PDB file of N, CA and C in Angstrom:
ATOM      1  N   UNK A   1       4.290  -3.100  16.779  1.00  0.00           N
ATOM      2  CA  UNK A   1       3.961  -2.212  15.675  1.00  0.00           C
ATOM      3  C   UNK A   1       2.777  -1.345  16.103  1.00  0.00           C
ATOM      4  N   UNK A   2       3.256  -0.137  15.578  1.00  0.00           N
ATOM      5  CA  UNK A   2       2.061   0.761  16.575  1.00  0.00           C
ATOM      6  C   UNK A   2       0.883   1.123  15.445  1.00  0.00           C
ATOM      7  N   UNK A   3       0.884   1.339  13.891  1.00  0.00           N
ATOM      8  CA  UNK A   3       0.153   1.701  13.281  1.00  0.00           C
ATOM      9  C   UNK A   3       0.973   0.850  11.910  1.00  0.00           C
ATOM     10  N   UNK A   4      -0.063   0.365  10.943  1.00  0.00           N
ATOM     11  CA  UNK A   4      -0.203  -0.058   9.822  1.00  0.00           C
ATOM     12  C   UNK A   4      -0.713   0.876   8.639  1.00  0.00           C
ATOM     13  N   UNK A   5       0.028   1.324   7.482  1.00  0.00           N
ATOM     14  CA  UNK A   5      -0.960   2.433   6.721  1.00  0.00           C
ATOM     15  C   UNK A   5      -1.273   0.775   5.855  1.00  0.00           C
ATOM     16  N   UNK A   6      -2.270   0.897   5.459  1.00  0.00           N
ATOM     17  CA  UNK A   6      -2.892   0.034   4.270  1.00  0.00           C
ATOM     18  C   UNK A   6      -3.144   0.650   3.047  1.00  0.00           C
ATOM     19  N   UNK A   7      -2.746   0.458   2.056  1.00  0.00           N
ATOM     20  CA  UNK A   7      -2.835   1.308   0.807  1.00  0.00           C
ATOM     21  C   UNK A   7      -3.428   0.454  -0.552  1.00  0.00           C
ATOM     22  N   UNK A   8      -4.660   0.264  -0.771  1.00  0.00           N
ATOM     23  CA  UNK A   8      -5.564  -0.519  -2.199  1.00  0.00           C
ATOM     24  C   UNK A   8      -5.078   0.020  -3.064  1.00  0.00           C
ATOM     25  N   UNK A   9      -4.613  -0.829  -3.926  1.00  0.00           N
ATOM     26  CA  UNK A   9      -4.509   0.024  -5.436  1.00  0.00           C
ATOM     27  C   UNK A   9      -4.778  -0.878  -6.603  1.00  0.00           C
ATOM     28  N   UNK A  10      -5.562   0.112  -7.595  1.00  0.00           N
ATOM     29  CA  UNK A  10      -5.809  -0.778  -8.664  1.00  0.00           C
ATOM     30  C   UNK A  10      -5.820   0.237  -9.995  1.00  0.00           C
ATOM     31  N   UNK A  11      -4.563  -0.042 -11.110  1.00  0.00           N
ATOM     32  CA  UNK A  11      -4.609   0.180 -12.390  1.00  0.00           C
ATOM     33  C   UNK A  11      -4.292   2.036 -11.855  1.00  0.00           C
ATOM     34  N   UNK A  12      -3.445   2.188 -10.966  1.00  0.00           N
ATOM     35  CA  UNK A  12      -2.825   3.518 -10.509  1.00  0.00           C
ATOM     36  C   UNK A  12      -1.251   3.890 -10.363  1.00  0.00           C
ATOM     37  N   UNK A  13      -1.282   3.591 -11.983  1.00  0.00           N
ATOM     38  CA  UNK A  13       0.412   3.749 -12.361  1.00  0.00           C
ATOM     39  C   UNK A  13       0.616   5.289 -12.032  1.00  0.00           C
ATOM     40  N   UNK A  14      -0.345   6.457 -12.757  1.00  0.00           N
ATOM     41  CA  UNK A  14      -0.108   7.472 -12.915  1.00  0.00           C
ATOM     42  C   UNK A  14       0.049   7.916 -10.778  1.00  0.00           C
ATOM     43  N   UNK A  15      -0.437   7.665 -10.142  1.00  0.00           N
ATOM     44  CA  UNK A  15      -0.797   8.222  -8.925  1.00  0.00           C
ATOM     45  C   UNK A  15       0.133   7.463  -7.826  1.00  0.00           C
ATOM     46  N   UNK A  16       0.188   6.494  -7.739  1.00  0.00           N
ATOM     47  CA  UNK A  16       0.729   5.764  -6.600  1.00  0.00           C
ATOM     48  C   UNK A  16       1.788   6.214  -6.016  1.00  0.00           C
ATOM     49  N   UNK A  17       2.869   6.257  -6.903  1.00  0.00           N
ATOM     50  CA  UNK A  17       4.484   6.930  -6.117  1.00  0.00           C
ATOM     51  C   UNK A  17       4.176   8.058  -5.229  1.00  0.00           C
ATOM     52  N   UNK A  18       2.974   9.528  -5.837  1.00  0.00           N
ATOM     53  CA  UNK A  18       2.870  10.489  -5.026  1.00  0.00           C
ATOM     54  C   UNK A  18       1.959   9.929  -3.580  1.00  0.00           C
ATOM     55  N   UNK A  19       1.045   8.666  -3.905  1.00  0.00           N
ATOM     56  CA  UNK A  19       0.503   8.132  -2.534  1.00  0.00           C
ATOM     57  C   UNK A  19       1.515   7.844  -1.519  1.00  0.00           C
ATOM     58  N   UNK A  20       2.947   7.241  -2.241  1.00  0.00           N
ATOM     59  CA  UNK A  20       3.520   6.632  -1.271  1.00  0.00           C
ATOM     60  C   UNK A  20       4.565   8.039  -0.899  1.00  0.00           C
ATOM     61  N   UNK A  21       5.317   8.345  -1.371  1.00  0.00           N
ATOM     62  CA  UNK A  21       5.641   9.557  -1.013  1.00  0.00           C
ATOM     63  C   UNK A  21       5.251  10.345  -0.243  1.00  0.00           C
ATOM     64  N   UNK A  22       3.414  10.875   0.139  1.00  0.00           N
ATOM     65  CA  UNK A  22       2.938  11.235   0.962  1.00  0.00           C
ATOM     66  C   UNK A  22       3.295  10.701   2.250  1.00  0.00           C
ATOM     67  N   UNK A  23       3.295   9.271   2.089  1.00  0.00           N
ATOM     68  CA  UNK A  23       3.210   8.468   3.506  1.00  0.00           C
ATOM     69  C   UNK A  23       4.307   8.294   3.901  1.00  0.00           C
ATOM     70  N   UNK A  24       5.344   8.194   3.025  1.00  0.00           N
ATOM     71  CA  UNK A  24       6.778   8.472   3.877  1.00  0.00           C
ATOM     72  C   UNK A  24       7.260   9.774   4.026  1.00  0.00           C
ATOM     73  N   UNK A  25       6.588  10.873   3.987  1.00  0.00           N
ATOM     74  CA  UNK A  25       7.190  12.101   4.415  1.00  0.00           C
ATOM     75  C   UNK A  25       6.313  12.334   5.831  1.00  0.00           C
ATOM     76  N   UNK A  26       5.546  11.611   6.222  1.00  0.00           N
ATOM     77  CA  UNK A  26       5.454  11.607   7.558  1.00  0.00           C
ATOM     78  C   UNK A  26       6.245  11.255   8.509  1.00  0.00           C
ATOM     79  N   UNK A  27       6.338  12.490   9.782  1.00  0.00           N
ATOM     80  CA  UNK A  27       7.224  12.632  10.877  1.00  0.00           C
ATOM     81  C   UNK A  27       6.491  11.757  12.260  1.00  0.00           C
ATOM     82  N   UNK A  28       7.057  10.670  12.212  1.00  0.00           N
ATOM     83  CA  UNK A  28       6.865   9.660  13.159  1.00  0.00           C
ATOM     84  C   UNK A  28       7.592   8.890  14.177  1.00  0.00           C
ATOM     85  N   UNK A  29       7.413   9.413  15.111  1.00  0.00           N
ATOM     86  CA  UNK A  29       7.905   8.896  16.960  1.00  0.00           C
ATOM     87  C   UNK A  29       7.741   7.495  17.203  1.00  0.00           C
ATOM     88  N   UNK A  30       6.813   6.365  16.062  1.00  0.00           N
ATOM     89  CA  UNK A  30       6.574   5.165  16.614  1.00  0.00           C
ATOM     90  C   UNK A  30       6.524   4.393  15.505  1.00  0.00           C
ATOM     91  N   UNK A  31       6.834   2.674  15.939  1.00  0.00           N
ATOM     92  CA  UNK A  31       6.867   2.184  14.871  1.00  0.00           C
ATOM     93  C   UNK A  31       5.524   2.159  14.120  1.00  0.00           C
ATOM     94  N   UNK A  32       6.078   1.734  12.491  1.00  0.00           N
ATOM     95  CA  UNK A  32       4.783   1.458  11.628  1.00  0.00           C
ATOM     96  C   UNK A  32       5.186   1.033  10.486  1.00  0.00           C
ATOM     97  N   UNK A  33       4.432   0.621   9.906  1.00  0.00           N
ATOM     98  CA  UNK A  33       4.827   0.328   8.271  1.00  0.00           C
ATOM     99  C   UNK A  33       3.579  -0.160   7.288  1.00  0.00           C
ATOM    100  N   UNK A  34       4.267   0.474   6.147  1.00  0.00           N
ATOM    101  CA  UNK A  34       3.142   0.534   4.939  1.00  0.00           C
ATOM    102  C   UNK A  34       2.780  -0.981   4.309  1.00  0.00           C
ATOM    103  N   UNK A  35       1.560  -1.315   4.024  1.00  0.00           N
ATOM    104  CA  UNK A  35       1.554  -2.625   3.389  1.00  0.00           C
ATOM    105  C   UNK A  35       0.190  -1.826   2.372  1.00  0.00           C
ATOM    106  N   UNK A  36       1.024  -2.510   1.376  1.00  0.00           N
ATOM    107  CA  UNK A  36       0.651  -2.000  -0.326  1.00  0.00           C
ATOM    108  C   UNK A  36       0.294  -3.538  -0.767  1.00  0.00           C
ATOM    109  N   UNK A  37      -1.233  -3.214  -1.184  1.00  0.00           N
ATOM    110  CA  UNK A  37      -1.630  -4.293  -2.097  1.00  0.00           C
ATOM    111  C   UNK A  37      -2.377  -4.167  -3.265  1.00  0.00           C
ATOM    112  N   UNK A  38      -1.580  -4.361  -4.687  1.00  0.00           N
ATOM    113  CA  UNK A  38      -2.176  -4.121  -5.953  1.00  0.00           C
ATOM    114  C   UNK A  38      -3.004  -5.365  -6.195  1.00  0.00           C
ATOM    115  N   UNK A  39      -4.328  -5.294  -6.861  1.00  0.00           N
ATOM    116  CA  UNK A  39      -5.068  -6.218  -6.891  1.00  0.00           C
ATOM    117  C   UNK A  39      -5.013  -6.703  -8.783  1.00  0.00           C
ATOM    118  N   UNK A  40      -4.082  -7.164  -8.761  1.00  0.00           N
ATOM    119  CA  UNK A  40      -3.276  -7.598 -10.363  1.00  0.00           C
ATOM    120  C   UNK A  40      -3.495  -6.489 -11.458  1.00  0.00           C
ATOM    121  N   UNK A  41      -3.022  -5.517 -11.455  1.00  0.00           N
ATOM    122  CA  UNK A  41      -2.856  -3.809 -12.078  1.00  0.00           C
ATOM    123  C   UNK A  41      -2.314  -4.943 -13.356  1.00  0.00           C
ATOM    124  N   UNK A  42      -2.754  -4.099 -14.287  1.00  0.00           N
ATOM    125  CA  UNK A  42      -2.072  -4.434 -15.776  1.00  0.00           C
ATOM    126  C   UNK A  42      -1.203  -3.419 -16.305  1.00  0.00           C
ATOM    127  N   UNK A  43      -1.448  -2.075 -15.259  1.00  0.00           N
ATOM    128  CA  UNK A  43      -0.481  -1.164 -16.200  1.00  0.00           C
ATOM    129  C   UNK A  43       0.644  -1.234 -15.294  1.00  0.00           C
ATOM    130  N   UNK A  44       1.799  -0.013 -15.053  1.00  0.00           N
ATOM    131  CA  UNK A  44       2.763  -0.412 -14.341  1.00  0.00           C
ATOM    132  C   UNK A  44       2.902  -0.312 -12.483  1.00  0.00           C
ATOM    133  N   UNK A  45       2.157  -0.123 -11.865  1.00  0.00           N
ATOM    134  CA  UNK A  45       1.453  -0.107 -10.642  1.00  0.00           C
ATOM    135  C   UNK A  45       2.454  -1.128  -9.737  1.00  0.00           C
ATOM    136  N   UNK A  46       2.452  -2.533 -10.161  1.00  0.00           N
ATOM    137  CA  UNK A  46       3.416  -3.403  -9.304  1.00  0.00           C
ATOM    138  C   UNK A  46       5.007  -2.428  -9.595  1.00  0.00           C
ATOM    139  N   UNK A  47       5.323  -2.465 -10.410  1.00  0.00           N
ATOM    140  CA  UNK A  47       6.685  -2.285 -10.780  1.00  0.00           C
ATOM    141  C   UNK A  47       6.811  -0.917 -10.000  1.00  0.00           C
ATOM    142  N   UNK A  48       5.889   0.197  -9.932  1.00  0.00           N
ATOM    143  CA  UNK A  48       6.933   1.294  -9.112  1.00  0.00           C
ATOM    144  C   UNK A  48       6.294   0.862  -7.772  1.00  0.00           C
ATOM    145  N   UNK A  49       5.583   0.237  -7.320  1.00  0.00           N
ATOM    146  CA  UNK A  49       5.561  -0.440  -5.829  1.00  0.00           C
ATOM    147  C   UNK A  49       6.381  -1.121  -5.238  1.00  0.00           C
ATOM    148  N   UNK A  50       7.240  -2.266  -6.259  1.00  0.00           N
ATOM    149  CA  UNK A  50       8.187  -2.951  -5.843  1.00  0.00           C
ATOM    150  C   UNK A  50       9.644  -2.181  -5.559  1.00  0.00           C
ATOM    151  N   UNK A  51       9.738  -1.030  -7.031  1.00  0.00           N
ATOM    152  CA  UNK A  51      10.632  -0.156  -6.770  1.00  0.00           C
ATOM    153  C   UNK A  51      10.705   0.506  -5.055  1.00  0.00           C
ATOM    154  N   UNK A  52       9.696   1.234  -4.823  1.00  0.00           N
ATOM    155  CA  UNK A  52       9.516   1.430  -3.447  1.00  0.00           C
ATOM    156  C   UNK A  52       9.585   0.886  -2.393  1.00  0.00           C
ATOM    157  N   UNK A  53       9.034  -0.639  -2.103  1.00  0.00           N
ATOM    158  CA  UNK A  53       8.898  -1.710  -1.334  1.00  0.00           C
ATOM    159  C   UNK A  53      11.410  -1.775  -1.226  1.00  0.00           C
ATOM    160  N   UNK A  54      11.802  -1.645  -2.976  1.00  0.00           N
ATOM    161  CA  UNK A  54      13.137  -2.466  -2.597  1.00  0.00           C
ATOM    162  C   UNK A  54      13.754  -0.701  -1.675  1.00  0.00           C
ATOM    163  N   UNK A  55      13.413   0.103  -1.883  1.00  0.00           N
ATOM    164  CA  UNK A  55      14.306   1.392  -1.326  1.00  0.00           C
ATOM    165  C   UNK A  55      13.806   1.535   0.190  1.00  0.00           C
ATOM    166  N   UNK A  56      12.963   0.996   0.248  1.00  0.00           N
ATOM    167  CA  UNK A  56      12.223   0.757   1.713  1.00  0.00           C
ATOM    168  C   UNK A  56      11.694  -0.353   2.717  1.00  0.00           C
ATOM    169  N   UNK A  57      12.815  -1.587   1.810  1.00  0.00           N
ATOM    170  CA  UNK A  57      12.244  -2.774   2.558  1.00  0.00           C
ATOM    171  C   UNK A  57      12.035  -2.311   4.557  1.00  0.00           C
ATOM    172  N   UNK A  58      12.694  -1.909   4.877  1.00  0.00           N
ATOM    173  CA  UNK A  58      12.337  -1.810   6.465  1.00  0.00           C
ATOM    174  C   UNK A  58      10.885  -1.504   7.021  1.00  0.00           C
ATOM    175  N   UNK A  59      10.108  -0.970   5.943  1.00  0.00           N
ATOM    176  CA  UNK A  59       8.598  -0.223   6.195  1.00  0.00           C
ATOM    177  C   UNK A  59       7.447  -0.549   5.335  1.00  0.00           C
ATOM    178  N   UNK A  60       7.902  -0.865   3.964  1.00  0.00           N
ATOM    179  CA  UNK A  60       6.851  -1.677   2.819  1.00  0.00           C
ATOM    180  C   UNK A  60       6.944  -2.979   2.866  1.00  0.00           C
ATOM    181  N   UNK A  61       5.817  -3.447   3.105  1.00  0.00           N
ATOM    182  CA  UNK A  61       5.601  -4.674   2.629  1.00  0.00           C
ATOM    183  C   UNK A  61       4.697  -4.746   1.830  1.00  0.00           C
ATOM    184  N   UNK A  62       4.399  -5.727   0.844  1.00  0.00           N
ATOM    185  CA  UNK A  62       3.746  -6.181  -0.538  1.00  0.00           C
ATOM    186  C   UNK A  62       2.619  -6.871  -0.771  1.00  0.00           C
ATOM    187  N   UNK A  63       1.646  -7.358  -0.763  1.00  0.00           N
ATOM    188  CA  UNK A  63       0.332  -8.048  -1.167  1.00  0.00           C
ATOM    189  C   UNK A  63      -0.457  -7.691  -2.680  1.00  0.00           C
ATOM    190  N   UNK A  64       0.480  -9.006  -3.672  1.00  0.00           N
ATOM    191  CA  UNK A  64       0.053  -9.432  -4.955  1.00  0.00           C
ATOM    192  C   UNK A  64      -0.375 -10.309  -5.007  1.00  0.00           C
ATOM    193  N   UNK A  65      -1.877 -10.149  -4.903  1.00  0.00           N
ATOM    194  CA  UNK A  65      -2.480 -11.372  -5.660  1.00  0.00           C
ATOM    195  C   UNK A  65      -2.290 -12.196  -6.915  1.00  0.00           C
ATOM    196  N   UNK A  66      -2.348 -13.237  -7.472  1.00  0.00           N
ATOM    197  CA  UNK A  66      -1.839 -13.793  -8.995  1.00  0.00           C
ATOM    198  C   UNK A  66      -2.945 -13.272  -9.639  1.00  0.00           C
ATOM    199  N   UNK A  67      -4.411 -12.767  -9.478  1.00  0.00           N
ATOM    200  CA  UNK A  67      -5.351 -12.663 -10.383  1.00  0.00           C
ATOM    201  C   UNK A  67      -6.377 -11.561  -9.379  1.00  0.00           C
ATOM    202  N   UNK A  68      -6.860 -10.617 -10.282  1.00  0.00           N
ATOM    203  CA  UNK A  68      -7.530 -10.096  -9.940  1.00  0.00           C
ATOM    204  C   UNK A  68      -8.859  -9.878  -8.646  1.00  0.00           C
ATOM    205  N   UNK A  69      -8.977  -9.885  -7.472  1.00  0.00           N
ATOM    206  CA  UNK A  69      -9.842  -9.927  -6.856  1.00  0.00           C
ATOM    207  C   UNK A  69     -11.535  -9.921  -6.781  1.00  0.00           C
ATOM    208  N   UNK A  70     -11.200  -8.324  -7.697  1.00  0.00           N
ATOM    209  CA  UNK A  70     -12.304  -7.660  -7.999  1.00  0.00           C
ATOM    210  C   UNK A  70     -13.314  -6.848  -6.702  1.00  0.00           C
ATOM    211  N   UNK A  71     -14.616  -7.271  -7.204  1.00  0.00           N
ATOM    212  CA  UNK A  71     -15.660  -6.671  -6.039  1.00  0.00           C
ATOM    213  C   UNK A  71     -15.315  -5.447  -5.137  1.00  0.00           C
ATOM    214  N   UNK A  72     -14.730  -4.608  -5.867  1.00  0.00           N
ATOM    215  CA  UNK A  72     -15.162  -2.924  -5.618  1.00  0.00           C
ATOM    216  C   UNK A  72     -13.778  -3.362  -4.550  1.00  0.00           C
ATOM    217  N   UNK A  73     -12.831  -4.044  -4.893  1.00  0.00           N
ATOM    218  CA  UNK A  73     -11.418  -3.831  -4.237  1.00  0.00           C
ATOM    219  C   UNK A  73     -11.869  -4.323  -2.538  1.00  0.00           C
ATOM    220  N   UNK A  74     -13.102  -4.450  -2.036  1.00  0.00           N
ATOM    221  CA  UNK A  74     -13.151  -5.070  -0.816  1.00  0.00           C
ATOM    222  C   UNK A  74     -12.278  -6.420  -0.369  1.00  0.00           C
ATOM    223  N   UNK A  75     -12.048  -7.488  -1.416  1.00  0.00           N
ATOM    224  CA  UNK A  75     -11.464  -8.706  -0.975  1.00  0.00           C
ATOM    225  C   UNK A  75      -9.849  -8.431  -0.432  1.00  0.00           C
ATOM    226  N   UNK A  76      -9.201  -7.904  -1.352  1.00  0.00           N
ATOM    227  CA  UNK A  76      -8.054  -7.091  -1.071  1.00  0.00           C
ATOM    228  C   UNK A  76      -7.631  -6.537   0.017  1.00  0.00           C
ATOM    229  N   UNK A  77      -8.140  -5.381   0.496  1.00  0.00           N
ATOM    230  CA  UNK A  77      -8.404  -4.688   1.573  1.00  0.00           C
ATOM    231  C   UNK A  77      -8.199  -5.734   2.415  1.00  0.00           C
ATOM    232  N   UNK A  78      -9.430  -6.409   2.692  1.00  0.00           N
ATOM    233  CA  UNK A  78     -10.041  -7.716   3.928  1.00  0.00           C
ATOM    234  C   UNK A  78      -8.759  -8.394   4.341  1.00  0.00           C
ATOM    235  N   UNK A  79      -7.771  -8.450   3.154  1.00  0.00           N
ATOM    236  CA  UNK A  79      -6.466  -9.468   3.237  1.00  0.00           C
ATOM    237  C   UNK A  79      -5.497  -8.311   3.791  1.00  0.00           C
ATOM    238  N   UNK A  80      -5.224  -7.590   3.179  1.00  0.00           N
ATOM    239  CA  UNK A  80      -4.195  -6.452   4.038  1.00  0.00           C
ATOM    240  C   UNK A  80      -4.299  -6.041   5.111  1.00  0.00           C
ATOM    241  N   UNK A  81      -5.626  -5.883   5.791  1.00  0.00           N
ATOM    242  CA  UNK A  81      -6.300  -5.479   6.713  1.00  0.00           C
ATOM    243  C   UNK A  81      -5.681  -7.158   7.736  1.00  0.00           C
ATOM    244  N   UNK A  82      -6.035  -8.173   7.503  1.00  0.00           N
ATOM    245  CA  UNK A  82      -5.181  -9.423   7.734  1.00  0.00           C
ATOM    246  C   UNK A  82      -3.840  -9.155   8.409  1.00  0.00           C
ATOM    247  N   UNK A  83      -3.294  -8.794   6.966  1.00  0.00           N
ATOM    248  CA  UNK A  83      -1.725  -9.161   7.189  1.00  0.00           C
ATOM    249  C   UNK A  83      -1.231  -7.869   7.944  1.00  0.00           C
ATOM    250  N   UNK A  84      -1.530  -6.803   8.007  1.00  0.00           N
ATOM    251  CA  UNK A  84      -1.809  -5.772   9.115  1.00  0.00           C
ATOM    252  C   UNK A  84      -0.595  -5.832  10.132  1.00  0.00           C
ATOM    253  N   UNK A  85      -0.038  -5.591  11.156  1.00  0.00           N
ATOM    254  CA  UNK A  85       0.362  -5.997  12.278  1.00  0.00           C
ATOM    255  C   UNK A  85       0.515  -4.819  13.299  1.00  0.00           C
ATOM    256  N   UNK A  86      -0.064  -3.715  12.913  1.00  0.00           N
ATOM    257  CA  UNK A  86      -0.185  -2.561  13.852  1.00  0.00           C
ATOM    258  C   UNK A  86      -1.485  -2.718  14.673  1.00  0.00           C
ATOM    259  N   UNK A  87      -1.516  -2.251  15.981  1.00  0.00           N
ATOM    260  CA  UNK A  87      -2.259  -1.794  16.742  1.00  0.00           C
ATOM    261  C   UNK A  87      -3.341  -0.944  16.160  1.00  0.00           C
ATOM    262  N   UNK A  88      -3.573   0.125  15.506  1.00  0.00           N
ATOM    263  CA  UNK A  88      -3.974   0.924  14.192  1.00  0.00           C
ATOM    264  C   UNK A  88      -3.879   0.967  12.896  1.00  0.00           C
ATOM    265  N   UNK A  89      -4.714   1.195  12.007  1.00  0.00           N
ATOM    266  CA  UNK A  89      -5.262   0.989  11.082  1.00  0.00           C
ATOM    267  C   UNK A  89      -5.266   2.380  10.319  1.00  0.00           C
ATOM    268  N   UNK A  90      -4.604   2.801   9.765  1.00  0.00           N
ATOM    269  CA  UNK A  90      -4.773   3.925   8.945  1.00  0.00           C
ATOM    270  C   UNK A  90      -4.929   3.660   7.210  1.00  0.00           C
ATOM    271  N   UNK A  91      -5.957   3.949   6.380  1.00  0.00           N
ATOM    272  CA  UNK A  91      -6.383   3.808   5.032  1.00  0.00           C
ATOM    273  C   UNK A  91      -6.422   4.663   3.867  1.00  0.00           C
ATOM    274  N   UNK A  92      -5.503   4.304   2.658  1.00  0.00           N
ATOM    275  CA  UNK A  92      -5.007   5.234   1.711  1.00  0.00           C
ATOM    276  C   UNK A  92      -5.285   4.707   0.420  1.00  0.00           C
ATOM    277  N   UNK A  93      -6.539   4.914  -0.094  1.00  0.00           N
ATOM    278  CA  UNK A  93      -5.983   4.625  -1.773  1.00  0.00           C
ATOM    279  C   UNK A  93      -5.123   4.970  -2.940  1.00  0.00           C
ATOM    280  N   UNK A  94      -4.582   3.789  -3.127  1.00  0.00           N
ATOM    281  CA  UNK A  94      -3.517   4.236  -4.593  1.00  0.00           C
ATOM    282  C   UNK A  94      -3.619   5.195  -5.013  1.00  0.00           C
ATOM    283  N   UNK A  95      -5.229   5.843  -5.383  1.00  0.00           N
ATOM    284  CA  UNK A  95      -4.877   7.542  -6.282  1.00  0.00           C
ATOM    285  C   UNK A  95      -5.219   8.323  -5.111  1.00  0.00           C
ATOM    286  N   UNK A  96      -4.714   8.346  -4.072  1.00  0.00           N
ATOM    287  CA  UNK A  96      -4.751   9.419  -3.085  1.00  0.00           C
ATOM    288  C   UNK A  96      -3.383   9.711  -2.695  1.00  0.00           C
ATOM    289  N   UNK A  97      -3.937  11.211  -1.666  1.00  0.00           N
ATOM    290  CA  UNK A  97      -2.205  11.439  -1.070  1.00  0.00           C
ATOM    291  C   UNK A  97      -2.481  12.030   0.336  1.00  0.00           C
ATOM    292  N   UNK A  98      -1.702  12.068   0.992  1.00  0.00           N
ATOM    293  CA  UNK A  98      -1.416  12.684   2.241  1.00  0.00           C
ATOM    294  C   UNK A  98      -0.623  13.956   2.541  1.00  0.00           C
TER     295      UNK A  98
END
């Protein structure tokens, strides 16, 4: 795996799909894949992630915590950043885009 995007998100129903959308309209020569981790969103945030994760199992993978992390979304991160498996590290928050 040549690059990992990592994508934090928290309570970013309105924003996320256009985050992920950004990241799959990138034109890419090597492997990679997205790992999305909502840090227990109450609004609908898991649900269009999972939507995405099922139209893209080959490239999304998922990190749901059962309960909130907290602390400015660092613990989260620390774990995706973990489960990672690219050579590179590229970083996107939920209400961002590319």
């Amino acid at each position: 795996m040549r690059v990992s995007v990592v994508v934090a998100t928290y309570q970013h129903e309105r924003f996320i799909a256009d985050a992920l959308d950004g990241i799959l309209a990138q034109d890419v020569d090597f492997p990679w894949e997205i790992v999305v981790g909502d840090d227990a969103s109450t609004d609908a945030t898991r649900d269009i992630v999972r939507d995405f994760q099922r139209r893209h199992p080959d490239l999304i993978r998922t990190h749901f915590p059962d309960r909130n992390l907290g602390r400015g979304g660092r613990p989260i991160f620390a774990q995706m950043v973990n489960a990672a498996r690219g050579d590179y590290i590229a970083m996107l928050d939920g209400d961002d885009y590319w």
